[in-house]
Coordinates of C-alpha atoms in Angstrom, one line a residue:
Chain F
M1 CA 52.0 123.7 131.4
S2 CA 48.5 122.6 132.2
I3 CA 47.7 122.1 128.5
F4 CA 50.8 119.8 128.1
N5 CA 49.8 117.9 131.3
T6 CA 46.3 117.5 130.0
L7 CA 47.6 116.3 126.6
F8 CA 50.1 113.8 128.1
N9 CA 47.4 112.5 130.5
Y10 CA 45.0 112.1 127.6
I11 CA 47.6 110.2 125.5
G12 CA 48.6 108.2 128.6
Q13 CA 45.0 107.2 129.2
I14 CA 44.5 106.2 125.6
Y15 CA 47.5 103.7 125.7
T16 CA 46.8 102.5 129.3
D17 CA 43.1 102.5 130.5
R18 CA 41.2 103.0 127.2
L19 CA 43.2 100.9 124.8
P20 CA 41.5 97.5 125.5
Y21 CA 38.1 99.1 124.8
F22 CA 38.9 100.4 121.3
P23 CA 37.9 98.3 118.2
T24 CA 40.8 96.2 116.8
N25 CA 41.6 98.5 113.9
I26 CA 41.9 101.5 116.1
R27 CA 44.1 99.5 118.6
V28 CA 46.4 98.4 115.7
S29 CA 46.6 102.0 114.4
L30 CA 47.5 103.4 117.9
L31 CA 50.2 100.8 118.3
I32 CA 51.7 101.6 114.9
I33 CA 51.6 105.3 115.8
L34 CA 53.4 104.6 119.1
F35 CA 56.0 102.5 117.3
C36 CA 56.6 105.2 114.7
V37 CA 57.0 107.9 117.4
I38 CA 59.4 105.8 119.4
T39 CA 61.4 105.0 116.2
A40 CA 61.6 108.6 115.2
I41 CA 62.8 109.7 118.6
E42 CA 65.4 106.9 118.6
L43 CA 66.5 108.0 115.1
Y44 CA 66.9 111.6 116.2
L45 CA 68.9 110.6 119.3
Y46 CA 71.1 108.3 117.1
M47 CA 71.7 111.1 114.7
M48 CA 72.6 113.5 117.4
V49 CA 75.0 111.1 119.1
R50 CA 76.6 110.3 115.7
R51 CA 77.1 113.9 114.9
A52 CA 78.5 114.6 118.3
V53 CA 80.9 111.7 117.9
R54 CA 81.9 112.7 114.4
S55 CA 82.5 116.3 115.5
V56 CA 84.7 115.1 118.4
R57 CA 86.5 112.7 116.1
S58 CA 87.1 115.3 113.4
K59 CA 88.4 117.8 116.0
R60 CA 90.7 115.0 117.3
M61 CA 91.8 114.2 113.7
K62 CA 92.4 117.8 112.9
Y63 CA 94.6 118.0 116.0
W64 CA 96.6 115.0 115.0
D65 CA 96.8 116.1 111.4
D66 CA 98.3 119.4 112.4
Y67 CA 100.5 117.8 115.0
I68 CA 101.9 115.2 112.5
S69 CA 102.3 117.8 109.7
V70 CA 104.3 120.2 111.9
L71 CA 106.4 117.3 113.3
L72 CA 107.2 115.8 109.9
A73 CA 107.9 119.3 108.4
N74 CA 110.3 119.9 111.3
M75 CA 111.9 116.5 110.9
I76 CA 112.4 117.1 107.2
V77 CA 114.0 120.5 107.8
F78 CA 117.0 119.0 109.6
D79 CA 120.4 120.4 109.4
E80 CA 122.2 119.1 106.4
T81 CA 125.2 118.2 108.6
D82 CA 123.0 115.9 110.8
H83 CA 123.2 112.2 110.1
P84 CA 119.8 110.7 109.2
H85 CA 120.0 108.3 112.1
E86 CA 120.5 111.2 114.5
V87 CA 117.5 113.0 113.0
V88 CA 115.4 109.8 113.4
A89 CA 116.6 109.3 117.0
H90 CA 115.7 112.9 117.8
F91 CA 112.1 112.8 116.4
Y92 CA 111.2 109.2 117.2
P93 CA 110.1 109.8 120.8
K94 CA 107.8 112.6 119.6
L95 CA 106.3 110.5 116.8
K96 CA 106.0 107.5 119.2
K97 CA 103.5 109.6 121.3
I98 CA 101.0 109.5 118.4
P99 CA 98.2 107.0 118.9
L100 CA 99.2 104.8 116.0
R101 CA 96.7 102.1 117.1
S102 CA 94.0 104.3 115.8
K103 CA 93.5 103.4 112.1
V104 CA 92.7 106.9 111.2
V105 CA 95.7 108.5 112.9
N106 CA 97.9 105.7 111.5
S107 CA 96.6 106.4 108.0
I108 CA 97.2 110.2 108.4
L109 CA 100.8 109.6 109.3
V110 CA 101.4 107.1 106.6
E111 CA 99.8 109.3 104.0
K112 CA 102.0 112.2 104.9
I113 CA 105.2 110.2 105.0
L114 CA 104.3 108.8 101.6
T115 CA 103.6 112.3 100.2
Y116 CA 107.0 113.6 101.4
H117 CA 108.8 110.5 100.3
K118 CA 107.3 110.9 96.8
N119 CA 108.3 114.5 96.5
F120 CA 111.8 114.6 98.1
T121 CA 115.0 112.8 97.3
G122 CA 118.4 112.6 99.1
K123 CA 118.7 112.7 102.9
T124 CA 115.1 113.7 103.3
A125 CA 113.8 110.5 101.7
E126 CA 116.4 108.5 103.7
V127 CA 115.2 110.0 107.0
L128 CA 111.6 109.3 106.1
S129 CA 112.4 105.7 105.2
L130 CA 114.3 105.2 108.4
M131 CA 111.5 106.7 110.5
Y132 CA 108.9 104.6 108.6
R133 CA 110.7 101.4 109.6
K134 CA 111.5 102.6 113.1
L135 CA 107.8 103.1 113.7
S136 CA 107.1 99.6 112.4
L137 CA 104.9 100.9 109.7
D138 CA 106.5 98.4 107.3
K139 CA 105.0 95.6 109.4
K140 CA 101.6 97.2 109.2
A141 CA 102.0 97.5 105.4
K142 CA 102.8 93.8 105.4
R143 CA 99.6 93.1 107.3
K144 CA 97.7 95.2 104.9
I145 CA 99.0 93.2 102.0
K146 CA 97.9 90.0 103.7
N147 CA 94.5 91.4 104.5
R148 CA 91.4 89.7 102.9
N149 CA 90.0 92.9 101.6
W150 CA 91.4 93.8 98.2
E151 CA 91.3 97.5 98.7
T152 CA 93.4 97.1 101.9
K153 CA 95.8 94.9 99.9
I154 CA 96.2 97.6 97.3
E155 CA 96.8 100.2 100.0
G156 CA 99.6 98.0 101.4
I157 CA 101.1 97.3 98.0
R158 CA 101.2 101.0 97.2
E159 CA 102.8 101.7 100.5
A160 CA 105.5 99.0 99.9
N161 CA 106.0 100.4 96.4
E162 CA 106.5 104.0 97.5
M163 CA 108.7 103.2 100.5
D164 CA 110.8 100.7 98.5
L165 CA 110.0 97.7 100.8
M166 CA 112.0 95.2 98.7
E167 CA 111.3 92.4 101.2
M168 CA 107.6 92.5 100.3
A169 CA 108.3 91.5 96.7
H170 CA 107.7 87.8 97.4
L171 CA 104.3 88.6 98.9
I172 CA 103.3 90.9 96.1
V173 CA 104.1 88.5 93.3
E174 CA 101.2 86.3 94.4
Y175 CA 98.8 89.1 93.3
T176 CA 100.4 89.8 90.0
D177 CA 98.0 87.3 88.4
D178 CA 95.0 88.0 90.6
E179 CA 91.5 87.9 89.1
N180 CA 90.9 91.4 90.4
A181 CA 92.3 93.7 87.6
L182 CA 93.0 96.6 89.9
L183 CA 94.9 94.5 92.5
R184 CA 96.7 92.7 89.7
M185 CA 97.8 96.0 88.1
E186 CA 99.0 97.5 91.3
A187 CA 100.9 94.3 92.2
Q188 CA 102.6 94.2 88.8
A189 CA 103.7 97.8 88.9
A190 CA 105.1 97.3 92.4
Y191 CA 106.8 94.0 91.7
I192 CA 108.8 95.4 88.8
K193 CA 110.2 98.1 91.2
L194 CA 110.7 95.9 94.3
S195 CA 112.0 92.6 93.0
Q196 CA 115.7 92.6 92.9
S197 CA 116.3 89.1 91.5
D198 CA 113.8 88.8 88.7
P199 CA 111.5 91.8 88.3
F200 CA 109.8 90.3 85.2
H201 CA 109.0 87.0 86.8
F202 CA 105.3 88.0 86.8
L203 CA 105.3 87.7 83.0
D204 CA 106.1 84.0 83.3
R205 CA 103.0 83.3 85.3
A206 CA 100.6 85.8 83.8
Q207 CA 97.4 84.1 82.7
E208 CA 95.1 87.1 83.2
R209 CA 95.0 89.9 80.7
I210 CA 97.2 92.9 81.0
L211 CA 94.7 95.6 80.0
D212 CA 95.7 98.1 77.3
W213 CA 96.0 101.1 79.5
H214 CA 97.9 99.1 82.1
Q215 CA 100.3 98.1 79.4
V216 CA 101.0 101.8 79.0
V217 CA 101.6 102.1 82.7
L218 CA 104.0 99.1 82.8
F219 CA 105.7 100.4 79.7
E220 CA 106.3 103.7 81.4
I221 CA 107.6 102.1 84.5
I222 CA 109.9 99.7 82.6
T223 CA 111.3 102.3 80.3
K224 CA 111.8 105.0 82.9
H225 CA 113.2 102.9 85.8
K226 CA 116.9 103.7 85.7
K227 CA 118.0 100.9 87.9
L228 CA 116.2 98.1 86.1
T229 CA 118.2 95.5 84.2
I230 CA 116.4 95.0 80.9
P231 CA 116.2 91.4 79.8
S232 CA 115.6 90.1 76.3
F233 CA 111.9 90.2 75.9
S234 CA 112.0 87.6 73.2
K235 CA 111.6 85.1 76.1
W236 CA 107.9 86.0 76.4
L237 CA 107.0 86.3 72.8
Y238 CA 105.9 82.6 72.9
S239 CA 103.5 83.3 75.8
S240 CA 100.0 81.9 75.5
N241 CA 98.8 85.2 76.9
D242 CA 98.4 87.6 74.0
T243 CA 98.6 90.7 76.2
V244 CA 102.0 89.5 77.5
V245 CA 103.2 89.1 73.9
M246 CA 101.8 92.5 73.0
L247 CA 103.6 94.2 75.9
C248 CA 106.8 92.5 75.2
L249 CA 106.6 93.4 71.5
K250 CA 106.3 97.1 72.5
L251 CA 109.3 96.7 74.7
V252 CA 111.3 94.9 72.0
D253 CA 110.4 97.8 69.8
H254 CA 111.4 100.4 72.3
F255 CA 114.7 98.8 73.3
M256 CA 115.4 97.9 69.6
Q257 CA 116.2 94.3 70.7
F258 CA 117.6 92.7 67.5
D259 CA 118.2 89.4 69.3
A260 CA 114.4 89.0 69.3
A261 CA 114.3 89.1 65.4
Q262 CA 113.6 85.4 64.9
E263 CA 110.8 85.3 67.5
V264 CA 109.3 88.4 66.0
I265 CA 109.3 86.9 62.5
K266 CA 107.6 83.8 63.9
L267 CA 104.8 86.0 65.2
L268 CA 103.8 86.8 61.6
K269 CA 101.8 83.5 61.8
H270 CA 100.1 84.4 65.1
Q271 CA 96.3 84.1 65.2
N272 CA 95.9 87.5 66.8
P273 CA 95.9 90.2 64.0
K274 CA 97.0 92.9 66.5
I275 CA 100.1 90.9 67.3
V276 CA 100.8 90.3 63.6
R277 CA 100.5 94.0 62.9
K278 CA 102.8 95.0 65.7
A279 CA 105.3 92.3 64.6
V280 CA 105.3 93.7 61.0
E281 CA 105.8 97.2 62.4
I282 CA 108.8 96.1 64.4
I283 CA 110.2 94.2 61.4
G284 CA 110.0 97.4 59.4
K285 CA 111.7 99.5 62.2
L286 CA 114.5 96.9 62.7
E287 CA 114.8 96.5 58.9
L288 CA 114.8 92.8 59.1
E289 CA 115.5 91.6 55.6
D290 CA 115.1 88.0 56.6
A291 CA 111.4 88.6 57.2
E292 CA 110.6 89.9 53.7
S293 CA 109.6 86.5 52.3
F294 CA 107.5 85.7 55.3
M295 CA 105.6 89.0 55.1
F296 CA 105.0 88.4 51.4
E297 CA 103.7 84.9 52.2
I298 CA 101.1 86.2 54.6
Y299 CA 100.2 89.4 52.7
F300 CA 97.2 88.2 50.8
N301 CA 95.6 86.5 53.9
H302 CA 95.3 89.6 56.0
S303 CA 93.2 92.7 56.4
E304 CA 93.9 96.1 54.8
E305 CA 95.5 97.4 58.0
I306 CA 98.1 94.6 58.0
K307 CA 98.7 94.9 54.3
L308 CA 99.4 98.6 54.7
E309 CA 101.9 97.8 57.5
I310 CA 103.6 95.1 55.4
L311 CA 104.0 97.5 52.5
N312 CA 105.4 100.1 54.8
A313 CA 107.8 97.6 56.3
L314 CA 109.0 96.4 52.9
G315 CA 109.6 100.0 52.0
K316 CA 111.7 100.6 55.1
I317 CA 113.8 97.4 54.5
A318 CA 114.3 98.6 50.9
S319 CA 116.3 95.6 49.9
G320 CA 115.0 95.8 46.3
N321 CA 113.9 92.1 46.5
Y322 CA 110.2 93.0 46.5
S323 CA 110.3 96.2 44.4
E324 CA 108.3 94.5 41.6
F325 CA 105.7 93.4 44.1
L326 CA 105.5 97.0 45.4
S327 CA 105.1 98.3 41.9
S328 CA 102.4 95.8 41.1
R329 CA 100.4 97.1 44.0
I330 CA 99.6 100.3 42.1
Y331 CA 97.0 98.2 40.2
S332 CA 95.2 97.4 43.4
A333 CA 91.6 98.5 43.6
D334 CA 92.2 100.0 47.0
V335 CA 93.6 103.6 46.9
K336 CA 95.2 103.3 50.4
I337 CA 97.1 100.3 49.2
K338 CA 98.3 102.1 46.1
K339 CA 99.4 105.1 48.1
E340 CA 101.2 103.1 50.7
A341 CA 103.0 101.0 48.0
L342 CA 104.1 104.2 46.3
Y343 CA 105.4 105.7 49.5
A344 CA 107.2 102.4 50.2
I345 CA 108.9 102.7 46.8
K346 CA 109.9 106.3 47.6
I347 CA 111.6 105.4 50.9
D348 CA 114.5 103.8 49.0
P349 CA 117.0 106.7 49.0
D350 CA 119.0 105.5 46.0
H351 CA 116.3 104.5 43.5
G352 CA 113.0 105.3 45.0
E353 CA 112.0 108.5 43.2
E354 CA 113.6 107.4 40.0
K355 CA 111.5 104.2 40.1
L356 CA 108.3 106.3 40.7
R357 CA 109.1 108.5 37.7
T358 CA 109.4 105.4 35.6
I359 CA 106.1 104.0 36.8
Y360 CA 104.6 107.5 36.1
L361 CA 105.4 107.2 32.4
Q362 CA 103.9 103.7 32.2
T363 CA 100.6 104.2 34.1
G364 CA 97.2 105.8 33.7
Q365 CA 96.0 109.3 34.7
E366 CA 94.6 108.3 38.1
N367 CA 97.9 106.6 39.2
Q368 CA 99.9 109.5 37.8
A369 CA 98.0 111.9 40.0
L370 CA 98.8 109.7 43.0
I371 CA 102.5 109.5 42.1
K372 CA 102.6 113.3 41.8
H373 CA 101.1 113.5 45.2
V374 CA 103.6 111.0 46.7
L375 CA 106.6 112.8 45.1
D376 CA 105.5 116.1 46.6
D377 CA 107.7 116.3 49.7
R378 CA 105.4 118.8 51.4
I379 CA 102.7 116.2 51.7
R380 CA 102.5 113.0 53.8
Chain E
M1 CA 116.3 139.7 105.2
S2 CA 115.3 138.4 101.7
K3 CA 111.6 137.9 101.1
I4 CA 110.4 134.8 99.3
L5 CA 106.9 133.8 98.1
I6 CA 106.1 130.1 97.9
A7 CA 103.0 129.2 95.8
E8 CA 102.1 125.5 96.1
D9 CA 98.7 123.9 96.3
E10 CA 99.8 120.8 98.2
V11 CA 99.6 121.9 101.8
L12 CA 102.1 119.4 103.1
M13 CA 104.7 120.5 100.6
L14 CA 104.0 124.1 101.3
K15 CA 104.6 123.6 105.0
A16 CA 107.9 121.8 104.4
L17 CA 109.2 124.4 102.0
E18 CA 108.0 127.2 104.4
F19 CA 109.8 125.6 107.4
K20 CA 112.9 125.0 105.4
L21 CA 113.2 128.5 104.0
K22 CA 112.3 130.1 107.3
K23 CA 115.0 128.0 108.9
E24 CA 117.5 129.3 106.3
G25 CA 116.7 132.8 107.5
Y26 CA 114.3 134.1 104.8
E27 CA 111.1 136.0 105.3
V28 CA 108.6 133.7 103.8
E29 CA 105.1 134.3 102.5
V30 CA 102.9 131.4 101.3
A31 CA 100.0 131.0 98.9
S32 CA 98.0 127.8 98.7
D33 CA 96.5 128.5 95.2
G34 CA 97.3 130.5 92.1
R35 CA 94.8 133.3 92.8
Q36 CA 96.3 134.0 96.2
A37 CA 99.7 133.9 94.8
M38 CA 98.8 136.3 92.0
E39 CA 97.3 138.8 94.5
K40 CA 100.4 138.7 96.6
V41 CA 102.7 139.1 93.6
K42 CA 100.7 142.1 92.4
S43 CA 100.7 143.9 95.8
N44 CA 104.2 143.0 97.1
T45 CA 107.7 142.8 95.9
Y46 CA 109.7 139.6 96.5
D47 CA 113.3 138.7 96.2
L48 CA 112.4 135.3 94.8
V49 CA 109.2 133.5 93.8
L50 CA 109.0 129.7 94.0
T51 CA 105.8 128.4 92.3
D52 CA 104.2 125.2 91.4
I53 CA 103.1 125.0 87.8
M54 CA 99.8 123.2 88.3
M55 CA 97.6 125.1 90.8
P56 CA 93.9 125.8 91.1
F57 CA 92.5 129.0 89.5
V58 CA 95.8 130.5 88.2
G59 CA 98.8 128.4 87.1
G60 CA 102.4 129.0 87.8
M61 CA 103.0 130.0 84.1
E62 CA 100.6 132.9 84.4
I63 CA 102.3 134.1 87.6
L64 CA 105.7 133.8 85.8
S65 CA 104.3 135.7 82.8
Y66 CA 102.9 138.5 85.0
I67 CA 106.2 139.0 86.9
K68 CA 108.4 138.9 83.8
N69 CA 106.2 141.4 81.9
D70 CA 106.1 143.9 84.8
A71 CA 108.7 146.6 84.4
I72 CA 109.6 146.7 88.1
K73 CA 109.3 143.1 89.0
K74 CA 110.8 141.5 85.9
H75 CA 114.2 140.9 87.7
T76 CA 112.6 138.8 90.4
P77 CA 113.9 135.3 90.0
V78 CA 111.1 132.8 89.4
L79 CA 111.7 129.1 90.1
L80 CA 109.1 126.7 88.8
I81 CA 108.2 123.5 90.5
S82 CA 106.9 120.7 88.3
A83 CA 106.0 117.1 88.8
V84 CA 106.4 116.4 85.1
G85 CA 109.4 117.3 83.0
L86 CA 107.5 117.5 79.7
E87 CA 109.6 119.1 77.0
H88 CA 107.0 121.6 75.9
V89 CA 106.3 122.7 79.4
V90 CA 110.0 123.3 80.1
L91 CA 110.4 125.2 76.9
E92 CA 107.3 127.3 77.6
G93 CA 108.6 128.1 81.1
F94 CA 112.0 129.2 79.9
S95 CA 110.6 131.2 77.0
L96 CA 108.4 133.1 79.5
G97 CA 111.6 133.9 81.4
A98 CA 111.7 131.2 84.2
D99 CA 115.1 131.2 85.9
D100 CA 115.0 127.6 86.8
F101 CA 113.0 124.4 86.9
I102 CA 112.7 122.2 89.9
Y103 CA 111.4 118.6 89.2
K104 CA 109.6 116.6 91.8
P105 CA 111.1 114.6 93.5
F106 CA 113.8 117.1 94.5
N107 CA 116.5 117.4 97.0
L108 CA 115.5 120.0 99.6
N109 CA 119.1 121.0 100.4
E110 CA 119.9 121.4 96.7
L111 CA 116.8 123.7 96.3
S112 CA 118.0 125.8 99.2
V113 CA 121.4 126.2 97.6
R114 CA 119.8 127.2 94.3
I115 CA 117.6 129.8 96.0
K116 CA 120.6 131.3 97.8
R117 CA 122.4 131.6 94.5
Y118 CA 119.5 133.3 92.7
I119 CA 118.9 135.7 95.5
K120 CA 122.6 136.6 95.6
Q121 CA 122.5 137.2 91.8
N122 CA 119.4 139.3 92.1
V123 CA 121.0 141.7 94.6
F124 CA 122.8 143.4 91.7
H125 CA 119.6 144.4 90.0

């Protein structure tokens, strides 16, 4: 003890009695050392307090997590003869005891309700929806959607989407054309599901891009949502937003919307080659004979990719109007074009193969090899 | 009392299924990952196995394959739970001998009725 006392007294003396007598550089150094020591002690104390708080909080969260899990599992396992309202009335007082003012506890409860709602149908889902509203969690979701922070907004939109909060559609539509791509995508996906009057209204106002992979997501939602009334997507084929046009073309294609034929044909003159290519692909699938002359018109102005698509479409239409044109493609310098033209001729079930055999007799060795290849049904 | 094994990696779902089946009067054992489930299947005999397809370490298909290739256990009904109804997954499941597929989201009461039916059928084996 005496050693420590001596040491403390010595240090004390340095900083009290002797400090004014040291040269300036020593004084500055001593003060820096003192500052560092105090800071280090404060930091250690801060870390210890934080760890203690975190440990208490995590224990508390673990308690509430278990409590909520058991309570919700019990609520879900209700007797099938019970009415959902009775189940909710029975469990509401217990759930009301949960400190929902705490953001963390609130998010634990919401997360678990969403998980169950996502995985169960029937009365279970109904009970969860009723309880969700009874606990006023829908109002909290609304506040989240209105929050300034975009991540919180997304959280709120996801919640509204999963819990079918139809009344939130008018709030969500605002974000369907937001600058923030993630928020925009989440809002679009939710709006389709939640809007009862006009789920595709967001396409009218879409100025921002609908990213390729989000087009896939939207396509999945639209094509798999059983309760959705599918409109004629031709309405949006004139959109100034190319990504809207592209998405709608994919949907026209999927739902085989013949009423969009004229609009699709007009897209052959579109500036975006991706749109032109998709339009040609749809023309081929829908076998739109009216489009043949337009495709022929644009054929020579486009890239190889579009040329191949046009040849394929002409083959599928198989009207015979452009069979000479298809035959003449065999003299193209591009082998891919030759091959595609030959396959296009072959598609015609009545005269295709016969026509290829005639060409075979009139052409050179290289083309003959290609025709043999095309006529072989084992290859494509 | 019929004995059921539930293998599901989503703890919340596991709890709900456990509660439901216990309430129905079954003896329930749970496994929160595929490895645990496989160990239990190897060392015990169950009247029915309800397993998720996608689980850490060992998948539901492997558990199914083990049960259906075991001379003693092959009559145990195996119900697969899947979040995606992809054709090739369903075909693989049935070709390995799965008795039924349950797609998420599902109706808990309907599941309970199906389980009752499979256990009743299995009594004759």
